[in-house]
Short mmCIF file of N, CA and C in Angstrom, two decimals:
data_model
loop_
_atom_site.label_atom_id
_atom_site.label_comp_id
_atom_site.label_asym_id
_atom_site.label_seq_id
_atom_site.Cartn_x
_atom_site.Cartn_y
_atom_site.Cartn_z
N MET A 161 110.54 104.92 103.14
CA MET A 161 110.25 103.61 103.18
C MET A 161 108.44 103.37 103.26
N LEU A 162 108.08 102.62 102.81
CA LEU A 162 106.24 102.46 102.72
C LEU A 162 106.63 100.73 103.05
N VAL A 163 106.26 100.33 104.07
CA VAL A 163 105.55 98.91 104.10
C VAL A 163 104.06 98.93 104.19
N GLU A 164 103.82 97.91 103.23
CA GLU A 164 102.06 97.72 102.90
C GLU A 164 101.99 96.29 102.76
N CYS A 165 101.00 95.80 103.14
CA CYS A 165 100.29 94.25 103.06
C CYS A 165 98.83 94.43 102.28
N MET A 166 99.31 93.76 100.82
CA MET A 166 98.24 93.88 99.79
C MET A 166 97.75 92.73 99.36
N PRO A 167 96.58 92.70 98.77
CA PRO A 167 96.37 91.26 98.27
C PRO A 167 97.30 90.60 97.20
N PRO A 168 97.64 89.39 97.02
CA PRO A 168 98.73 88.91 96.19
C PRO A 168 98.45 89.69 94.68
N ALA A 169 97.49 89.50 93.89
CA ALA A 169 97.69 89.78 92.56
C ALA A 169 97.88 91.42 92.59
N ARG A 170 97.60 92.07 93.27
CA ARG A 170 98.44 93.52 93.15
C ARG A 170 99.72 93.94 93.66
N LEU A 171 100.41 93.01 94.58
CA LEU A 171 101.54 92.95 94.91
C LEU A 171 102.25 92.63 93.62
N PHE A 172 101.91 91.24 93.20
CA PHE A 172 102.65 90.50 91.95
C PHE A 172 102.60 91.72 90.92
N GLU A 173 101.58 92.48 90.47
CA GLU A 173 101.42 93.34 89.31
C GLU A 173 102.64 94.78 89.92
N ARG A 174 102.53 94.99 90.78
CA ARG A 174 103.68 95.95 91.37
C ARG A 174 105.12 95.82 91.31
N VAL A 175 105.35 94.40 91.69
CA VAL A 175 106.70 93.95 91.34
C VAL A 175 106.81 93.85 89.88
N LYS A 176 106.00 93.22 89.07
CA LYS A 176 106.14 93.64 87.78
C LYS A 176 106.65 94.57 87.11
N THR A 177 105.62 95.58 87.64
CA THR A 177 106.21 97.34 87.38
C THR A 177 107.42 98.45 88.01
N GLY A 178 107.58 97.33 88.73
CA GLY A 178 108.60 98.00 89.80
C GLY A 178 108.09 99.00 90.52
N LYS A 179 106.86 99.05 90.96
CA LYS A 179 106.09 99.94 91.83
C LYS A 179 106.69 99.50 93.34
N VAL A 180 106.92 98.10 93.65
CA VAL A 180 106.93 97.51 94.73
C VAL A 180 108.61 97.01 94.53
N ASP A 181 109.76 97.53 95.28
CA ASP A 181 110.78 97.35 95.34
C ASP A 181 111.07 95.88 95.83
N VAL A 182 110.95 95.59 97.11
CA VAL A 182 111.20 94.15 97.67
C VAL A 182 109.91 93.63 98.16
N THR A 183 109.65 92.25 98.16
CA THR A 183 108.70 91.26 98.68
C THR A 183 109.17 90.55 99.40
N ILE A 184 108.80 89.78 100.26
CA ILE A 184 109.24 88.35 100.71
C ILE A 184 108.17 87.45 100.40
N ASN A 185 109.03 86.28 99.77
CA ASN A 185 107.84 85.17 99.12
C ASN A 185 108.50 84.04 98.98
N VAL A 186 107.80 83.06 98.74
CA VAL A 186 108.37 81.66 98.19
C VAL A 186 109.05 81.68 97.13
N ARG A 187 109.84 80.74 96.58
CA ARG A 187 110.43 80.57 95.27
C ARG A 187 109.07 79.60 94.80
N GLY A 188 109.14 79.54 93.32
CA GLY A 188 108.13 78.93 92.94
C GLY A 188 106.89 79.84 92.83
N THR A 189 106.79 81.02 92.89
CA THR A 189 105.34 81.99 92.61
C THR A 189 105.76 82.13 91.00
N SER A 190 104.96 81.85 90.22
CA SER A 190 105.25 82.03 88.70
C SER A 190 105.01 83.29 88.55
N ALA A 191 104.25 84.16 89.57
CA ALA A 191 104.33 85.80 89.30
C ALA A 191 105.17 86.54 89.42
N LEU A 192 106.16 85.61 90.07
CA LEU A 192 107.35 86.50 90.37
C LEU A 192 108.89 85.90 89.66
N ASP A 193 108.77 84.59 89.65
CA ASP A 193 109.88 84.16 89.21
C ASP A 193 110.48 84.93 88.10
N GLN A 194 109.72 85.29 87.03
CA GLN A 194 110.88 86.22 86.03
C GLN A 194 110.45 87.82 86.33
N ASN A 195 110.12 87.98 87.18
CA ASN A 195 110.18 89.43 87.69
C ASN A 195 110.97 90.10 88.75
N ALA A 196 111.67 88.79 89.37
CA ALA A 196 112.19 89.10 90.80
C ALA A 196 113.47 88.66 90.81
N THR A 197 114.66 89.22 91.53
CA THR A 197 115.75 88.58 92.29
C THR A 197 115.50 88.10 93.48
N PHE A 198 115.56 86.37 93.85
CA PHE A 198 115.86 86.35 94.73
C PHE A 198 117.21 85.93 95.62
N ILE A 199 117.34 86.54 96.95
CA ILE A 199 118.13 86.65 97.60
C ILE A 199 118.62 85.13 98.21
N ASP A 200 119.67 84.65 98.44
CA ASP A 200 119.74 82.93 98.42
C ASP A 200 119.39 82.93 99.89
N ALA A 201 119.58 83.63 101.29
CA ALA A 201 119.78 83.35 102.46
C ALA A 201 118.01 83.38 103.02
N PRO A 202 117.67 82.37 103.45
CA PRO A 202 115.90 82.23 103.69
C PRO A 202 115.84 83.16 104.77
N PHE A 203 114.61 83.87 104.51
CA PHE A 203 113.92 85.09 105.57
C PHE A 203 113.25 84.17 106.58
N VAL A 204 112.77 83.43 106.42
CA VAL A 204 112.04 82.67 107.55
C VAL A 204 111.35 81.76 106.89
N TYR A 205 110.96 80.39 107.63
CA TYR A 205 110.43 79.41 107.26
C TYR A 205 108.64 79.68 107.28
N LEU A 206 107.89 79.11 106.58
CA LEU A 206 106.43 79.27 106.60
C LEU A 206 106.06 77.65 106.49
N SER A 207 105.13 77.61 107.66
CA SER A 207 104.51 76.11 107.47
C SER A 207 103.01 76.48 106.85
N ILE A 208 102.56 75.39 105.93
CA ILE A 208 101.31 75.39 105.16
C ILE A 208 100.68 74.65 105.80
N VAL A 209 99.38 74.77 106.56
CA VAL A 209 98.48 73.89 107.54
C VAL A 209 97.36 73.71 106.67
N LEU A 210 96.61 72.92 106.89
CA LEU A 210 95.26 72.30 106.81
C LEU A 210 94.67 72.44 108.00
N LEU A 211 93.43 73.47 108.57
CA LEU A 211 92.49 73.45 109.55
C LEU A 211 91.59 73.09 109.31
N HIS A 212 91.06 72.31 110.35
CA HIS A 212 89.77 71.80 110.43
C HIS A 212 88.67 72.10 111.33
N ASN A 213 87.32 72.43 110.93
CA ASN A 213 86.55 72.97 112.04
C ASN A 213 85.49 71.51 112.24
N GLY A 214 86.09 71.37 113.82
CA GLY A 214 85.07 70.27 114.27
C GLY A 214 83.76 69.99 114.75
N GLN A 215 83.28 71.78 114.70
CA GLN A 215 82.04 71.78 114.82
C GLN A 215 80.96 71.62 113.62
N LEU A 216 81.29 71.86 112.59
CA LEU A 216 80.37 71.40 111.62
C LEU A 216 80.33 70.14 110.76
N ALA A 217 78.84 69.77 110.31
CA ALA A 217 78.98 68.77 109.45
C ALA A 217 79.73 68.76 108.59
N ASP A 218 80.84 67.27 108.48
CA ASP A 218 81.96 67.13 107.42
C ASP A 218 81.45 67.26 106.12
N ASP A 219 81.88 68.36 105.30
CA ASP A 219 82.20 68.53 104.18
C ASP A 219 83.35 68.83 103.59
N LYS A 220 83.56 69.19 102.19
CA LYS A 220 84.81 69.30 101.57
C LYS A 220 84.84 70.85 100.76
N SER A 221 84.16 71.63 101.89
CA SER A 221 84.41 73.11 101.44
C SER A 221 85.83 73.83 102.10
N ILE A 222 86.33 74.50 101.59
CA ILE A 222 87.74 75.15 101.87
C ILE A 222 87.98 76.29 101.89
N SER A 223 88.46 77.20 102.75
CA SER A 223 88.49 78.62 102.18
C SER A 223 89.95 78.79 102.00
N ALA A 224 90.75 79.58 100.87
CA ALA A 224 91.94 79.88 100.09
C ALA A 224 92.20 81.11 100.08
N ILE A 225 93.25 81.53 99.87
CA ILE A 225 93.93 82.80 99.04
C ILE A 225 93.63 82.50 97.35
N ARG A 226 92.98 83.62 97.00
CA ARG A 226 92.88 83.19 95.26
C ARG A 226 94.31 83.61 94.97
N GLY A 227 94.29 82.21 93.81
CA GLY A 227 95.86 82.60 92.98
C GLY A 227 96.84 81.65 93.86
N TYR A 228 96.62 81.27 95.13
CA TYR A 228 97.74 80.47 95.46
C TYR A 228 97.97 79.06 95.37
N ASP A 229 98.75 78.61 94.87
CA ASP A 229 98.66 77.12 94.66
C ASP A 229 99.27 76.49 96.04
N TYR A 230 99.99 77.18 96.72
CA TYR A 230 100.47 76.28 98.03
C TYR A 230 101.55 75.21 97.70
N LEU A 231 102.31 75.49 96.49
CA LEU A 231 102.89 74.33 96.02
C LEU A 231 102.38 73.29 95.29
N GLY A 232 101.48 73.26 94.92
CA GLY A 232 100.73 71.99 94.48
C GLY A 232 99.58 71.23 95.85
N ILE A 233 99.45 72.14 96.76
CA ILE A 233 98.71 71.14 97.82
C ILE A 233 97.23 71.65 97.14
N ARG A 234 96.87 72.82 96.73
CA ARG A 234 95.70 73.07 96.15
C ARG A 234 95.03 72.09 95.05
N GLN A 235 96.12 71.80 94.29
CA GLN A 235 95.80 70.79 93.01
C GLN A 235 95.47 69.07 94.04
N ALA A 236 96.29 68.75 94.77
CA ALA A 236 96.09 67.61 95.69
C ALA A 236 94.58 67.44 96.38
N LEU A 237 94.41 68.68 96.98
CA LEU A 237 93.29 68.68 97.74
C LEU A 237 91.65 68.83 96.61
N GLN A 238 91.84 69.24 95.44
CA GLN A 238 90.82 69.52 94.44
C GLN A 238 90.73 67.94 94.14
N GLN A 239 91.50 67.31 93.38
CA GLN A 239 91.58 65.92 93.19
C GLN A 239 91.02 65.11 94.29
N GLU A 240 90.98 65.43 95.68
CA GLU A 240 90.27 64.98 96.51
C GLU A 240 88.94 65.31 96.93
N GLY A 241 88.29 66.30 95.90
CA GLY A 241 86.81 66.53 95.93
C GLY A 241 86.58 67.99 96.65
N PHE A 242 87.98 68.46 97.35
CA PHE A 242 87.38 69.91 97.91
C PHE A 242 87.14 70.79 96.82
N GLU A 243 85.96 71.80 97.61
CA GLU A 243 85.57 72.91 96.77
C GLU A 243 86.27 74.28 97.57
N PHE A 244 86.74 74.83 96.75
CA PHE A 244 87.35 76.16 97.10
C PHE A 244 86.54 77.59 97.04
N PHE A 245 86.94 78.31 98.11
CA PHE A 245 86.31 79.45 98.14
C PHE A 245 87.14 80.61 98.51
N ASP A 246 87.49 80.85 97.31
CA ASP A 246 88.70 81.94 96.99
C ASP A 246 88.59 83.29 97.53
N MET A 247 89.24 83.76 98.17
CA MET A 247 89.12 85.10 98.89
C MET A 247 90.72 86.15 98.94
N PRO A 248 90.49 87.17 98.44
CA PRO A 248 91.41 88.00 97.90
C PRO A 248 92.73 88.04 99.05
N THR A 249 92.63 87.71 100.48
CA THR A 249 93.53 88.01 101.27
C THR A 249 93.56 86.85 101.87
N SER A 250 94.62 86.56 102.84
CA SER A 250 94.65 85.25 104.29
C SER A 250 93.77 85.79 104.95
N SER A 251 93.64 87.48 105.48
CA SER A 251 92.70 87.49 106.66
C SER A 251 91.22 87.13 106.19
N ASP A 252 90.78 87.65 104.83
CA ASP A 252 89.52 87.09 104.25
C ASP A 252 89.62 85.62 104.66
N ALA A 253 90.29 84.88 103.88
CA ALA A 253 89.86 83.29 103.96
C ALA A 253 90.02 82.89 105.12
N ILE A 254 90.78 83.31 106.27
CA ILE A 254 90.70 83.09 107.46
C ILE A 254 89.29 83.32 108.26
N HIS A 255 88.75 84.38 107.87
CA HIS A 255 87.41 85.26 108.60
C HIS A 255 86.26 84.27 108.11
N LEU A 256 86.25 83.69 106.44
CA LEU A 256 85.51 82.81 106.28
C LEU A 256 85.19 81.40 106.84
N PHE A 257 86.68 81.17 107.36
CA PHE A 257 86.90 79.74 108.02
C PHE A 257 86.26 80.11 109.59
N ASP A 258 86.72 81.00 110.04
CA ASP A 258 86.43 81.55 111.55
C ASP A 258 84.70 81.53 111.85
N VAL A 259 84.04 82.37 110.84
CA VAL A 259 82.70 82.21 110.88
C VAL A 259 81.71 80.98 110.45
N GLY A 260 82.60 80.08 110.33
CA GLY A 260 81.69 79.05 109.73
C GLY A 260 80.88 78.64 108.46
N ARG A 261 81.67 79.39 107.49
CA ARG A 261 81.50 79.54 106.20
C ARG A 261 82.09 77.97 105.19
N THR A 262 83.18 77.54 106.15
CA THR A 262 83.60 76.57 105.75
C THR A 262 84.41 75.82 106.25
N PHE A 263 84.59 74.59 105.94
CA PHE A 263 84.84 73.37 106.91
C PHE A 263 86.51 73.38 106.92
N TYR A 264 87.07 73.70 106.27
CA TYR A 264 88.49 73.77 106.24
C TYR A 264 88.95 75.36 105.87
N LEU A 265 90.34 75.05 106.04
CA LEU A 265 91.19 76.38 105.61
C LEU A 265 92.40 76.02 105.36
N ILE A 266 93.24 76.21 104.27
CA ILE A 266 94.28 76.13 103.86
C ILE A 266 95.21 77.45 103.92
N SER A 267 96.19 77.62 104.55
CA SER A 267 96.85 78.80 105.07
C SER A 267 98.15 79.00 105.32
N TYR A 268 99.08 79.76 105.36
CA TYR A 268 100.28 79.78 105.80
C TYR A 268 99.91 79.96 107.75
N LYS A 269 100.82 79.08 108.45
CA LYS A 269 100.40 79.21 110.05
C LYS A 269 100.75 80.61 110.53
N GLN A 270 101.76 80.72 109.90
CA GLN A 270 101.84 82.61 110.90
C GLN A 270 100.66 83.46 110.51
N PRO A 271 99.97 83.82 109.28
CA PRO A 271 98.66 84.40 109.31
C PRO A 271 97.71 84.04 110.05
N TYR A 272 97.46 82.48 110.16
CA TYR A 272 96.53 82.19 110.91
C TYR A 272 96.94 82.68 112.53
N GLN A 273 97.70 81.89 112.95
CA GLN A 273 98.22 82.39 114.25
C GLN A 273 98.12 84.15 114.85
N PHE A 274 98.39 85.03 113.55
CA PHE A 274 98.28 86.34 114.22
C PHE A 274 96.86 86.73 114.26
N TYR A 275 96.21 86.39 112.99
CA TYR A 275 94.44 86.68 113.10
C TYR A 275 93.87 86.09 114.59
N THR A 276 94.25 85.07 114.92
CA THR A 276 93.57 84.76 115.86
C THR A 276 93.98 85.03 117.56
N GLU A 277 95.24 85.85 117.39
CA GLU A 277 95.91 86.59 118.59
C GLU A 277 95.21 87.91 118.75
N SER A 278 95.30 88.29 117.49
CA SER A 278 94.83 89.63 117.35
C SER A 278 93.53 89.79 117.49
N LEU A 279 92.61 88.85 116.80
CA LEU A 279 90.99 89.17 117.09
C LEU A 279 90.34 88.14 117.60
N GLY A 280 90.84 87.06 118.15
CA GLY A 280 90.14 85.99 118.81
C GLY A 280 89.51 84.94 117.65
N SER A 281 89.16 83.86 118.48
CA SER A 281 88.51 82.93 117.14
C SER A 281 87.10 82.81 117.91
N ARG A 282 86.18 82.44 116.87
CA ARG A 282 84.84 81.57 117.67
C ARG A 282 84.89 80.26 117.63
N LEU A 283 85.54 79.77 117.17
CA LEU A 283 85.87 78.14 116.98
C LEU A 283 86.66 77.77 118.30
N VAL A 284 85.88 76.44 118.62
CA VAL A 284 86.72 75.67 119.76
C VAL A 284 87.12 74.45 119.49
N GLU A 285 86.81 73.95 118.44
CA GLU A 285 87.35 72.58 118.13
C GLU A 285 87.84 72.45 116.64
N VAL A 286 89.03 73.42 116.65
CA VAL A 286 90.04 73.44 115.70
C VAL A 286 91.08 72.28 115.36
N SER A 287 91.38 71.54 114.30
CA SER A 287 92.55 70.54 114.29
C SER A 287 93.45 71.24 113.14
N ILE A 288 94.79 71.08 113.47
CA ILE A 288 95.47 71.72 112.57
C ILE A 288 96.59 70.46 111.80
N SER A 289 96.69 70.36 110.80
CA SER A 289 97.75 69.41 110.37
C SER A 289 98.64 69.92 109.54
N ASP A 290 99.96 70.05 109.57
CA ASP A 290 101.02 70.48 108.87
C ASP A 290 100.98 69.81 107.37
N LYS A 291 101.14 70.69 106.35
CA LYS A 291 101.35 69.97 105.06
C LYS A 291 102.40 70.01 104.68
N LEU A 292 103.41 71.40 104.90
CA LEU A 292 104.45 71.23 104.29
C LEU A 292 105.20 72.79 104.95
N THR A 293 106.70 72.96 105.18
CA THR A 293 107.38 73.72 105.49
C THR A 293 108.32 74.10 104.47
N ILE A 294 108.10 75.48 104.30
CA ILE A 294 109.04 76.10 103.02
C ILE A 294 109.63 77.07 103.48
N PRO A 295 110.80 77.41 103.08
CA PRO A 295 111.37 78.85 102.99
C PRO A 295 110.91 79.71 102.49
N SER A 296 110.95 81.18 103.12
CA SER A 296 110.87 82.50 101.84
C SER A 296 111.72 83.20 102.02
N TYR A 297 112.07 84.00 100.73
CA TYR A 297 112.97 84.85 100.70
C TYR A 297 112.72 86.35 100.19
N PHE A 298 113.70 87.22 100.48
CA PHE A 298 113.71 88.32 99.83
C PHE A 298 113.77 88.16 98.61
N ALA A 299 112.80 88.84 97.82
CA ALA A 299 112.65 89.15 96.04
C ALA A 299 112.53 90.43 95.92
N VAL A 300 113.43 90.90 95.11
CA VAL A 300 113.74 92.33 94.25
C VAL A 300 113.29 92.39 93.15
N SER A 301 112.65 93.48 92.86
CA SER A 301 111.97 93.50 91.75
C SER A 301 112.96 93.52 90.63
N ASN A 302 112.92 92.96 89.34
CA ASN A 302 113.83 93.15 88.50
C ASN A 302 113.79 94.66 87.94
N HIS A 303 112.54 95.09 88.20
CA HIS A 303 112.23 96.24 87.23
C HIS A 303 112.21 97.60 88.31
N SER A 304 112.87 97.44 89.44
CA SER A 304 112.86 98.63 90.41
C SER A 304 114.19 99.15 89.82
N ARG A 305 113.87 100.68 90.29
CA ARG A 305 115.22 101.38 89.81
C ARG A 305 116.42 101.26 90.99
N TYR A 306 116.02 100.73 92.11
CA TYR A 306 117.13 100.37 93.18
C TYR A 306 117.67 98.85 93.25
N LYS A 307 116.99 98.14 91.87
CA LYS A 307 117.47 96.82 91.86
C LYS A 307 118.93 96.13 92.59
N ASP A 308 119.89 96.85 91.35
CA ASP A 308 121.17 96.51 91.70
C ASP A 308 121.65 97.18 92.81
N GLU A 309 121.28 98.10 93.65
CA GLU A 309 121.68 98.54 95.04
C GLU A 309 121.19 97.63 96.20
N LEU A 310 119.80 97.41 95.90
CA LEU A 310 119.26 96.45 96.79
C LEU A 310 119.50 95.02 96.93
N VAL A 311 119.70 94.44 95.74
CA VAL A 311 120.50 93.09 95.52
C VAL A 311 121.91 93.00 96.30
N ASP A 312 122.52 93.84 95.58
CA ASP A 312 124.43 93.62 96.43
C ASP A 312 124.02 94.42 98.00
N SER A 313 123.23 94.99 98.68
CA SER A 313 123.07 95.28 99.91
C SER A 313 122.66 94.27 100.66
N LEU A 314 121.41 93.27 100.15
CA LEU A 314 120.83 92.16 101.00
C LEU A 314 121.58 91.03 100.72
N ASN A 315 122.80 91.07 99.32
CA ASN A 315 123.56 89.75 99.40
C ASN A 315 124.77 89.75 100.32
N LEU A 316 125.38 91.15 100.77
CA LEU A 316 125.97 91.67 101.53
C LEU A 316 125.80 91.20 102.90
N VAL A 317 124.86 91.88 103.56
CA VAL A 317 124.21 91.71 104.87
C VAL A 317 123.77 90.08 105.00
N THR A 318 123.72 89.47 104.34
CA THR A 318 123.08 88.11 104.48
C THR A 318 124.10 87.14 104.06
N THR A 319 125.50 87.34 104.09
CA THR A 319 126.33 86.30 103.58
C THR A 319 126.67 85.78 105.00
N HIS A 320 126.69 86.70 106.22
CA HIS A 320 127.30 86.01 107.20
C HIS A 320 126.15 85.70 108.03
N ILE A 321 125.25 85.37 107.78
CA ILE A 321 124.15 84.47 108.50
C ILE A 321 124.66 83.46 109.12
N SER A 322 124.40 83.43 110.41
CA SER A 322 125.03 81.97 111.57
C SER A 322 123.81 81.08 111.55
N ASP A 323 122.71 81.88 111.69
CA ASP A 323 121.36 81.14 112.13
C ASP A 323 120.80 80.56 110.81
N SER A 324 119.59 79.43 110.87
CA SER A 324 119.39 79.18 109.74
C SER A 324 118.39 80.08 108.99
N THR A 325 117.89 81.67 109.45
CA THR A 325 117.09 82.20 108.50
C THR A 325 117.35 83.65 109.26
N ILE A 326 117.46 84.53 108.11
CA ILE A 326 117.45 85.97 108.59
C ILE A 326 116.96 86.24 109.64
N LEU A 327 115.45 85.75 109.67
CA LEU A 327 114.71 86.81 110.77
C LEU A 327 115.37 86.14 112.25
N GLU A 328 116.02 84.78 112.55
CA GLU A 328 116.57 84.09 113.46
C GLU A 328 117.63 84.93 113.66
N SER A 329 118.79 85.14 112.84
CA SER A 329 119.77 85.68 113.00
C SER A 329 119.50 87.18 113.86
N TYR A 330 118.80 88.00 113.18
CA TYR A 330 117.97 89.19 113.76
C TYR A 330 117.77 88.93 115.11
N ARG A 331 116.82 88.19 115.55
CA ARG A 331 116.27 87.83 116.77
C ARG A 331 117.77 87.19 118.09
N SER A 332 118.49 86.89 117.08
CA SER A 332 119.55 86.39 118.13
C SER A 332 120.67 87.70 118.31
N ALA A 333 120.85 88.55 117.35
CA ALA A 333 121.65 89.78 117.50
C ALA A 333 120.92 90.99 118.59
N ASN A 334 119.39 90.53 118.58
CA ASN A 334 118.93 91.55 119.34
C ASN A 334 118.40 91.16 120.73
N LYS A 335 118.97 90.21 121.27
CA LYS A 335 118.39 89.66 122.60
C LYS A 335 118.92 90.32 123.81
#
């Protein structure tokens, strides 16, 4: 087994060709909807947040991951006049915001927290507003040679999840 964190465009292409067997993603990602089978039990809930750097003069520059719609939030912000600076990965988008190149950042909360806990942050006046909380799921590539086995196994092990997500159930079982 090989675990890899890659830019979204590369991930979606690899799922489409069966080079990636399983990923964790949200439903409604157009690049995955026709190319993956989602397992019904949520893996974890993700929070989409809008972060604001209070140290910069107010403008509407915002860093984000290229190709991410954030379930319609991108379009709403564009209609409000935001100018997007698209980066290939969440770390790149967060870094652009952290060094003061954009006034805002749209991100999933967990990658932002991981980034700042691992690398620290230069920012001292950051406000965070929650935009949306959504479930993420295991998604098995429809083109994986292990598709049937993976779908059957994941469905079997997740049918008895008593907590609200797979991750919470795992944490409860391993206390």
